[in-house]
Amino acid sequence: GLGQYKEAVARLQPAATAQPDNNELAYLVAKCYLLSAQYSEALDAFERLLKRDPDSPAVHVLLGQTLDVYGRTQEAAGEYEAAAQRAPTMPDVHFSLAYLYARLKRYDDAEREYQQELKNDPQHALSCAYLGDLAIKTNKPDEAEKYLKKAAALDPKLRIAHFDLGVLYANAGRDAAAIPELKQAVRLDPSEYNAHYRLARIYQNMGKTAEAKAEFAIVQKLHEKKDEVPLLQVKPPEQ
């Protein structure tokens, strides 16, 4: 947990201070800052380390992760771009870059990077799923179905693939096809109230009152449970 990484920082920091040229140790300290949610310290540490080791793909990736915590998505994408240029076959680097591009609504760039991840790893189910999600966003239903089916075949427990297939089928009026996909999504994650809500609406449209009522009751219960969770009094990280 967070505590063990904070303890690791406390143990490692004196050694890192005593060995200012030890990039490996400095990297380990910076990573522990990130993993212990000490984001300001992590940001400073990675930026210092990058000046000493500008060609390290791992440093660019973790600096990108830290910047993303602050909502600095454009800058985070820039760090992942640098990592991808230096290590084009690093696992997940293109996927992560694609995800950031999609958040920036740079959909063509996102598609290219998801495809590159699949080129590196044809079994990368998440890239298939997010390509399907991207195709839904850009109104390409046939392409979406192809990628989502492939994602579900690669990883049958990938909730997003089943949920997005359910959404895709429901949007096309294919309720009979949507139901089993949405049911699988809630089996994989019973707290997924969006899937329960979609099921409720489909049952309602089909005149299946009892089933619709049961799903709406689950949605209501999940919302109430969510409202009961106390908000943590945590200040957002300072920029």
Short mmCIF file of C-alpha atoms in Angstrom, two decimals:
data_model
loop_
_atom_site.label_atom_id
_atom_site.label_comp_id
_atom_site.label_asym_id
_atom_site.label_seq_id
_atom_site.Cartn_x
_atom_site.Cartn_y
_atom_site.Cartn_z
CA GLY A 1 0.00 0.00 0.00
CA LEU A 2 0.90 3.68 0.15
CA GLY A 3 2.56 3.24 3.53
CA GLN A 4 5.18 0.79 2.34
CA TYR A 5 6.22 3.12 -0.49
CA LYS A 6 6.46 6.07 1.91
CA GLU A 7 8.70 3.94 4.13
CA ALA A 8 10.78 3.04 1.08
CA VAL A 9 11.27 6.74 0.29
CA ALA A 10 12.39 7.39 3.87
CA ARG A 11 14.95 4.58 3.62
CA LEU A 12 16.20 5.35 0.11
CA GLN A 13 16.29 9.15 0.10
CA PRO A 14 19.42 9.50 2.32
CA ALA A 15 21.33 7.10 0.07
CA ALA A 16 20.15 8.95 -3.04
CA THR A 17 21.27 12.26 -1.55
CA ALA A 18 24.66 10.77 -0.75
CA GLN A 19 24.99 9.42 -4.32
CA PRO A 20 23.76 12.29 -6.54
CA ASP A 21 25.09 10.65 -9.72
CA ASN A 22 23.28 7.35 -9.13
CA ASN A 23 20.44 7.62 -11.67
CA GLU A 24 19.10 4.16 -10.87
CA LEU A 25 18.65 5.05 -7.21
CA ALA A 26 17.16 8.45 -8.07
CA TYR A 27 14.68 6.71 -10.38
CA LEU A 28 13.67 4.29 -7.62
CA VAL A 29 13.06 7.15 -5.17
CA ALA A 30 11.01 9.08 -7.74
CA LYS A 31 8.91 6.01 -8.53
CA CYS A 32 8.24 5.43 -4.82
CA TYR A 33 7.09 9.05 -4.53
CA LEU A 34 4.62 8.39 -7.34
CA LEU A 35 3.40 5.08 -5.91
CA SER A 36 2.91 6.66 -2.48
CA ALA A 37 0.81 9.47 -4.00
CA GLN A 38 3.41 12.13 -3.13
CA TYR A 39 2.83 13.72 -6.50
CA SER A 40 4.56 17.05 -6.01
CA GLU A 41 7.75 15.31 -4.88
CA ALA A 42 7.43 12.80 -7.73
CA LEU A 43 7.08 15.58 -10.29
CA ASP A 44 10.16 17.38 -9.00
CA ALA A 45 12.14 14.15 -8.83
CA PHE A 46 11.29 13.01 -12.35
CA GLU A 47 11.96 16.45 -13.84
CA ARG A 48 15.39 16.52 -12.16
CA LEU A 49 16.11 12.99 -13.31
CA LEU A 50 15.07 13.78 -16.88
CA LYS A 51 17.67 16.55 -17.06
CA ARG A 52 20.32 13.98 -16.12
CA ASP A 53 18.95 11.13 -18.23
CA PRO A 54 16.88 12.65 -21.08
CA ASP A 55 16.86 9.48 -23.18
CA SER A 56 15.32 7.19 -20.54
CA PRO A 57 11.95 5.91 -21.83
CA ALA A 58 10.97 4.80 -18.31
CA VAL A 59 11.52 8.29 -16.90
CA HIS A 60 9.42 9.83 -19.67
CA VAL A 61 6.62 7.33 -18.97
CA LEU A 62 6.53 7.95 -15.23
CA LEU A 63 6.80 11.71 -15.67
CA GLY A 64 3.86 11.39 -18.06
CA GLN A 65 1.88 9.47 -15.41
CA THR A 66 2.64 12.15 -12.84
CA LEU A 67 1.64 15.00 -15.16
CA ASP A 68 -1.60 13.17 -15.91
CA VAL A 69 -2.45 13.16 -12.19
CA TYR A 70 -2.40 16.96 -12.38
CA GLY A 71 -4.69 16.96 -15.42
CA ARG A 72 -1.85 18.16 -17.64
CA THR A 73 -2.91 15.75 -20.38
CA GLN A 74 -1.19 17.50 -23.28
CA GLU A 75 2.16 17.51 -21.47
CA ALA A 76 1.64 13.91 -20.37
CA ALA A 77 1.07 12.92 -23.99
CA GLY A 78 4.32 14.67 -24.91
CA GLU A 79 6.23 12.53 -22.42
CA TYR A 80 4.67 9.33 -23.77
CA GLU A 81 5.53 10.48 -27.30
CA ALA A 82 9.15 10.85 -26.20
CA ALA A 83 9.07 7.38 -24.62
CA ALA A 84 7.51 5.82 -27.73
CA GLN A 85 10.14 7.42 -29.96
CA ARG A 86 12.95 6.06 -27.81
CA ALA A 87 11.42 2.62 -27.13
CA PRO A 88 8.83 1.86 -29.82
CA THR A 89 8.33 -1.72 -28.63
CA MET A 90 7.96 -0.94 -24.90
CA PRO A 91 4.83 -2.76 -23.67
CA ASP A 92 1.78 -0.48 -23.30
CA VAL A 93 3.57 2.72 -24.31
CA HIS A 94 1.50 3.14 -27.49
CA PHE A 95 -1.69 2.10 -25.69
CA SER A 96 -1.15 4.72 -22.98
CA LEU A 97 -0.34 7.39 -25.56
CA ALA A 98 -3.46 6.45 -27.53
CA TYR A 99 -5.58 6.72 -24.39
CA LEU A 100 -4.28 10.25 -23.76
CA TYR A 101 -4.87 11.21 -27.41
CA ALA A 102 -8.47 9.97 -27.13
CA ARG A 103 -9.00 12.15 -24.05
CA LEU A 104 -7.68 15.08 -26.08
CA LYS A 105 -10.17 14.11 -28.83
CA ARG A 106 -7.27 13.46 -31.22
CA TYR A 107 -9.07 10.38 -32.49
CA ASP A 108 -6.97 9.75 -35.60
CA ASP A 109 -3.78 9.85 -33.55
CA ALA A 110 -5.37 7.60 -30.93
CA GLU A 111 -6.37 5.05 -33.54
CA ARG A 112 -2.84 5.02 -34.99
CA GLU A 113 -1.29 4.37 -31.57
CA TYR A 114 -3.78 1.64 -30.62
CA GLN A 115 -2.97 -0.03 -33.93
CA GLN A 116 0.75 0.26 -33.21
CA GLU A 117 0.25 -1.42 -29.83
CA LEU A 118 -1.58 -4.25 -31.60
CA LYS A 119 1.24 -4.51 -34.11
CA ASN A 120 3.66 -4.95 -31.20
CA ASP A 121 1.30 -7.31 -29.36
CA PRO A 122 -1.53 -8.87 -31.42
CA GLN A 123 -3.03 -10.27 -28.19
CA HIS A 124 -3.48 -6.82 -26.61
CA ALA A 125 -7.19 -7.09 -25.79
CA LEU A 126 -7.48 -3.61 -24.28
CA SER A 127 -6.26 -1.99 -27.50
CA CYS A 128 -8.95 -3.88 -29.40
CA ALA A 129 -11.58 -2.81 -26.87
CA TYR A 130 -10.57 0.83 -27.01
CA LEU A 131 -10.44 0.77 -30.80
CA GLY A 132 -14.03 -0.44 -30.61
CA ASP A 133 -14.91 2.31 -28.16
CA LEU A 134 -13.26 4.83 -30.46
CA ALA A 135 -15.25 3.50 -33.42
CA ILE A 136 -18.48 3.99 -31.45
CA LYS A 137 -17.48 7.60 -30.73
CA THR A 138 -16.71 8.23 -34.41
CA ASN A 139 -19.92 6.53 -35.62
CA LYS A 140 -18.38 3.45 -37.22
CA PRO A 141 -20.61 0.67 -35.84
CA ASP A 142 -19.38 -2.16 -38.06
CA GLU A 143 -15.76 -1.43 -37.18
CA ALA A 144 -16.70 -1.13 -33.51
CA GLU A 145 -18.36 -4.54 -33.50
CA LYS A 146 -15.35 -6.17 -35.15
CA TYR A 147 -12.88 -4.82 -32.59
CA LEU A 148 -15.10 -5.41 -29.57
CA LYS A 149 -15.78 -9.02 -30.56
CA LYS A 150 -12.06 -9.56 -31.01
CA ALA A 151 -11.36 -8.00 -27.59
CA ALA A 152 -13.94 -10.26 -25.92
CA ALA A 153 -12.46 -13.30 -27.65
CA LEU A 154 -8.93 -12.38 -26.53
CA ASP A 155 -10.06 -11.73 -22.95
CA PRO A 156 -13.58 -12.99 -22.09
CA LYS A 157 -13.34 -11.25 -18.69
CA LEU A 158 -12.79 -7.80 -20.20
CA ARG A 159 -15.85 -5.93 -18.94
CA ILE A 160 -15.54 -2.92 -21.25
CA ALA A 161 -15.74 -5.15 -24.35
CA HIS A 162 -19.04 -6.69 -23.26
CA PHE A 163 -20.47 -3.38 -22.03
CA ASP A 164 -19.60 -1.55 -25.25
CA LEU A 165 -21.01 -4.39 -27.35
CA GLY A 166 -24.22 -4.10 -25.34
CA VAL A 167 -24.33 -0.35 -25.92
CA LEU A 168 -23.59 -0.81 -29.62
CA TYR A 169 -26.37 -3.36 -30.06
CA ALA A 170 -28.85 -1.35 -27.98
CA ASN A 171 -28.16 1.78 -30.03
CA ALA A 172 -28.88 -0.24 -33.18
CA GLY A 173 -32.16 -1.56 -31.74
CA ARG A 174 -30.73 -5.08 -31.44
CA ASP A 175 -32.07 -5.63 -27.93
CA ALA A 176 -31.87 -9.44 -28.04
CA ALA A 177 -28.14 -9.20 -28.82
CA ALA A 178 -27.55 -6.42 -26.28
CA ILE A 179 -29.00 -8.26 -23.28
CA PRO A 180 -26.43 -11.11 -22.96
CA GLU A 181 -23.52 -8.68 -23.41
CA LEU A 182 -24.83 -6.33 -20.72
CA LYS A 183 -25.56 -9.29 -18.44
CA GLN A 184 -21.99 -10.46 -18.87
CA ALA A 185 -20.75 -6.95 -18.04
CA VAL A 186 -22.65 -6.95 -14.73
CA ARG A 187 -21.49 -10.49 -13.96
CA LEU A 188 -17.93 -9.28 -14.33
CA ASP A 189 -18.63 -6.14 -12.29
CA PRO A 190 -21.92 -6.19 -10.33
CA SER A 191 -21.37 -2.54 -9.30
CA GLU A 192 -21.49 -1.34 -12.93
CA TYR A 193 -24.72 0.64 -12.62
CA ASN A 194 -24.56 1.91 -16.23
CA ALA A 195 -24.96 -1.67 -17.45
CA HIS A 196 -27.83 -2.28 -15.02
CA TYR A 197 -29.48 0.94 -16.21
CA ARG A 198 -29.11 -0.06 -19.86
CA LEU A 199 -30.64 -3.45 -19.09
CA ALA A 200 -33.53 -1.79 -17.26
CA ARG A 201 -34.29 0.46 -20.22
CA ILE A 202 -34.14 -2.43 -22.67
CA TYR A 203 -36.48 -4.54 -20.53
CA GLN A 204 -38.78 -1.54 -20.21
CA ASN A 205 -38.87 -1.10 -23.99
CA MET A 206 -39.61 -4.81 -24.41
CA GLY A 207 -42.50 -4.64 -21.95
CA LYS A 208 -40.72 -6.89 -19.44
CA THR A 209 -41.92 -4.93 -16.43
CA ALA A 210 -40.67 -7.25 -13.68
CA GLU A 211 -37.16 -7.49 -15.13
CA ALA A 212 -37.02 -3.72 -15.68
CA LYS A 213 -38.18 -3.05 -12.13
CA ALA A 214 -35.53 -5.39 -10.73
CA GLU A 215 -32.74 -3.67 -12.68
CA PHE A 216 -33.95 -0.17 -11.75
CA ALA A 217 -33.96 -1.27 -8.10
CA ILE A 218 -30.33 -2.36 -8.42
CA VAL A 219 -29.43 0.99 -10.01
CA GLN A 220 -31.13 2.84 -7.15
CA LYS A 221 -29.36 0.71 -4.55
CA LEU A 222 -25.97 1.28 -6.18
CA HIS A 223 -26.54 5.04 -6.27
CA GLU A 224 -27.52 5.03 -2.59
CA LYS A 225 -24.45 2.99 -1.71
CA LYS A 226 -22.29 5.43 -3.64
CA ASP A 227 -23.82 8.38 -1.78
CA GLU A 228 -23.10 6.70 1.57
CA VAL A 229 -19.35 6.60 0.94
CA PRO A 230 -17.82 9.50 2.91
CA LEU A 231 -15.82 11.98 0.88
CA LEU A 232 -12.15 11.98 1.77
CA GLN A 233 -10.98 15.40 2.85
CA VAL A 234 -7.99 15.47 0.55
CA LYS A 235 -6.66 18.62 -1.03
CA PRO A 236 -5.97 18.36 -4.77
CA PRO A 237 -2.28 18.44 -5.66
CA GLU A 238 -0.92 21.93 -6.08
CA GLN A 239 0.23 22.82 -9.56
#
